[in-house]
Short mmCIF file of C-alpha atoms and ligand atoms in Angstrom, two decimals:
data_model
loop_
_atom_site.label_atom_id
_atom_site.label_comp_id
_atom_site.label_asym_id
_atom_site.label_seq_id
_atom_site.Cartn_x
_atom_site.Cartn_y
_atom_site.Cartn_z
CA MET I 1 101.13 102.53 -56.35
CA GLY I 2 101.68 100.65 -53.25
CA THR I 3 105.04 99.28 -52.22
CA ASP I 4 103.85 95.93 -50.85
CA GLN I 5 104.71 92.59 -52.52
CA VAL I 6 101.97 90.60 -54.19
CA ARG I 7 102.12 86.84 -53.69
CA VAL I 8 100.48 84.55 -56.30
CA LEU I 9 100.11 80.80 -56.44
CA PHE I 10 99.38 79.24 -59.84
CA VAL I 11 97.57 75.93 -59.56
CA CYS I 12 96.89 73.08 -62.00
CA LEU I 13 96.30 69.32 -61.59
CA GLY I 14 99.83 67.83 -61.63
CA ASN I 15 102.01 70.99 -61.20
CA ILE I 16 104.40 69.89 -64.19
CA CYS I 17 102.72 71.50 -67.24
CA ARG I 18 100.52 74.57 -66.94
CA SER I 19 101.10 76.06 -63.47
CA PRO I 20 105.12 75.77 -63.71
CA MET I 21 104.65 77.37 -67.23
CA SER I 22 102.53 80.18 -65.65
CA GLU I 23 104.97 80.58 -62.73
CA GLY I 24 107.90 81.00 -65.32
CA LEU I 25 106.16 83.23 -67.66
CA MET I 26 104.86 85.42 -64.86
CA ARG I 27 108.18 85.89 -63.14
CA THR I 28 109.79 86.97 -66.55
CA LEU I 29 107.02 89.34 -67.39
CA ALA I 30 107.09 90.87 -63.76
CA THR I 31 110.96 91.35 -64.23
CA SER I 32 110.73 92.95 -67.69
CA ARG I 33 108.14 95.42 -66.21
CA GLY I 34 110.59 96.18 -63.50
CA LEU I 35 108.31 94.38 -60.73
CA GLY I 36 110.68 91.42 -60.16
CA GLU I 37 111.17 92.25 -56.46
CA ARG I 38 107.45 93.00 -55.80
CA LEU I 39 105.77 89.86 -57.40
CA VAL I 40 106.41 86.56 -55.63
CA CYS I 41 105.34 83.59 -57.80
CA ASP I 42 105.10 79.85 -56.97
CA SER I 43 102.94 77.03 -58.22
CA ALA I 44 101.46 73.74 -56.91
CA GLY I 45 98.94 70.81 -58.09
CA THR I 46 95.65 69.70 -56.87
CA ALA I 47 96.88 66.14 -57.26
CA ALA I 48 99.76 64.32 -55.84
CA TYR I 49 100.67 62.30 -58.94
CA HIS I 50 104.06 63.91 -59.66
CA LEU I 51 105.32 65.12 -56.32
CA GLY I 52 109.11 66.07 -56.40
CA GLU I 53 109.23 65.77 -60.15
CA PRO I 54 110.69 68.40 -62.50
CA ALA I 55 108.35 70.18 -64.89
CA ASP I 56 107.37 68.26 -67.96
CA ALA I 57 110.06 68.44 -70.66
CA ARG I 58 107.61 70.18 -72.94
CA THR I 59 106.94 72.96 -70.43
CA ARG I 60 110.67 73.37 -69.82
CA ALA I 61 111.28 73.54 -73.57
CA LEU I 62 108.68 76.19 -74.11
CA LEU I 63 110.11 78.22 -71.31
CA ARG I 64 113.66 77.81 -72.49
CA SER I 65 112.65 78.99 -76.08
CA ARG I 66 111.47 82.25 -74.13
CA GLY I 67 114.74 82.51 -72.20
CA ILE I 68 113.50 81.03 -69.04
CA ASP I 69 115.35 78.29 -66.92
CA TYR I 70 112.66 76.54 -64.73
CA HIS I 71 114.06 74.49 -61.80
CA GLY I 72 110.96 74.04 -59.81
CA ARG I 73 109.73 70.60 -58.43
CA ALA I 74 106.08 69.62 -58.23
CA ARG I 75 104.37 69.94 -55.04
CA GLN I 76 100.76 69.70 -53.92
CA VAL I 77 98.52 72.58 -52.60
CA GLN I 78 98.58 72.76 -48.74
CA SER I 79 96.26 74.38 -46.32
CA ASP I 80 98.49 77.27 -45.41
CA ASP I 81 98.75 78.27 -49.04
CA PHE I 82 95.44 80.12 -48.71
CA GLU I 83 96.73 82.41 -46.14
CA ARG I 84 100.35 82.66 -47.59
CA PHE I 85 99.23 83.90 -51.07
CA ASP I 86 97.21 86.96 -51.92
CA TRP I 87 95.97 85.26 -55.27
CA ILE I 88 95.47 81.49 -56.09
CA LEU I 89 94.91 81.34 -59.82
CA ALA I 90 93.46 78.14 -61.09
CA MET I 91 94.20 76.77 -64.72
CA ASP I 92 90.80 75.09 -65.20
CA ARG I 93 87.24 74.81 -63.63
CA SER I 94 88.08 71.51 -61.96
CA ASN I 95 91.05 72.99 -60.30
CA LEU I 96 88.86 75.97 -59.28
CA ASP I 97 86.35 73.62 -57.80
CA ALA I 98 89.00 71.73 -55.80
CA LEU I 99 90.64 74.72 -54.37
CA LYS I 100 87.26 76.42 -53.44
CA ARG I 101 86.39 73.11 -51.37
CA ARG I 102 89.57 73.46 -49.56
CA CYS I 103 89.73 77.28 -48.93
CA PRO I 104 88.58 78.77 -45.79
CA PRO I 105 85.22 80.77 -46.35
CA SER I 106 86.86 84.10 -45.44
CA LEU I 107 89.61 83.63 -47.99
CA GLN I 108 87.43 82.47 -51.16
CA ASP I 109 87.74 85.59 -53.00
CA ARG I 110 91.48 84.94 -53.45
CA VAL I 111 90.75 81.88 -55.72
CA ARG I 112 90.12 82.71 -59.36
CA MET I 113 90.47 81.46 -62.88
CA VAL I 114 93.80 82.46 -64.37
CA LEU I 115 92.20 83.60 -67.55
CA GLU I 116 89.56 85.72 -65.79
CA PRO I 117 90.91 89.00 -67.23
CA THR I 118 90.74 87.87 -70.71
CA SER I 119 88.42 85.01 -71.83
CA GLY I 120 87.40 83.58 -68.43
CA ARG I 121 87.93 80.12 -69.88
CA SER I 122 89.95 76.99 -68.74
CA VAL I 123 93.50 76.57 -69.81
CA GLN I 124 93.36 73.16 -71.43
CA ASP I 125 95.22 70.23 -69.95
CA PRO I 126 98.09 69.77 -72.49
CA TYR I 127 99.46 66.48 -71.03
CA TYR I 128 98.24 64.10 -73.40
CA GLY I 129 98.58 66.16 -76.28
CA SER I 130 101.46 67.55 -78.61
CA GLU I 131 103.75 70.53 -78.11
CA ASP I 132 101.13 72.62 -79.99
CA GLY I 133 99.02 72.51 -76.97
CA PHE I 134 101.73 73.85 -74.71
CA GLU I 135 102.27 76.67 -77.28
CA ARG I 136 98.47 77.43 -77.15
CA ASN I 137 98.61 77.57 -73.35
CA ALA I 138 101.35 80.09 -73.42
CA GLU I 139 99.49 82.17 -76.00
CA GLU I 140 96.52 82.41 -73.71
CA LEU I 141 98.38 82.99 -70.61
CA VAL I 142 100.64 85.74 -71.52
CA PRO I 143 97.78 88.47 -72.18
CA ALA I 144 96.05 87.34 -68.95
CA LEU I 145 99.09 87.47 -66.92
CA ASN I 146 100.03 90.96 -68.08
CA ALA I 147 96.22 91.91 -67.21
CA TRP I 148 96.56 90.64 -63.59
CA ILE I 149 99.94 92.70 -63.39
CA ASP I 150 97.95 95.65 -64.62
CA GLN I 151 95.34 95.13 -62.15
CA TRP I 152 97.70 94.51 -58.98
CA PHE I 153 100.20 97.44 -59.66
P1 4NP F 201 99.08 69.88 -65.47
O1 4NP F 201 99.16 68.70 -66.45
O2 4NP F 201 97.91 69.65 -64.61
O3 4NP F 201 99.13 71.10 -66.27
O4 4NP F 201 100.40 69.74 -64.58
C1 4NP F 201 98.92 67.34 -66.12
C2 4NP F 201 99.96 66.65 -65.63
C3 4NP F 201 99.84 65.25 -65.29
C4 4NP F 201 98.69 64.59 -65.46
C5 4NP F 201 97.45 65.47 -66.02
C6 4NP F 201 97.68 66.72 -66.31
N1 4NP F 201 98.42 63.29 -65.14
O5 4NP F 201 97.35 62.75 -65.43
O6 4NP F 201 99.42 62.68 -64.72
#
């Protein structure tokens, strides 16, 4: 077991629904597994629609229901993210494609689908749906996030 920090960036389209949810859930999972100091989490969007906005109220409610207070503001992926983060985990195929187009060739291996350790599928965009979609997102994310932690530590 190494002592280095692992840095992970979660990426969706708007950085207000799925990637802040992943960031909040991951931080809490890491803390509950005694890895809070070793796992650094952040999130960003491929699009700029919601820059500076708080996370969607439905994501904040879902996180709050699990005891997580989330205060992040939406930002867009920037070029130096590819060097700054060890892992860049995309929510869906479209986010993955956008990231791969921007990522330097030598760093492409860092860019993965967040559900790669479980189903390998996309986390469906919940924005235009009901709260159920957010709940389903979290149910898919938690096992995958735990599997990433298992792989890294
Ligand atoms: P996210 O969800 O990518 O999970 O943050 C979305 C948020 C906003 C929009 C689409 C998806 N939008 O079209 O504004």
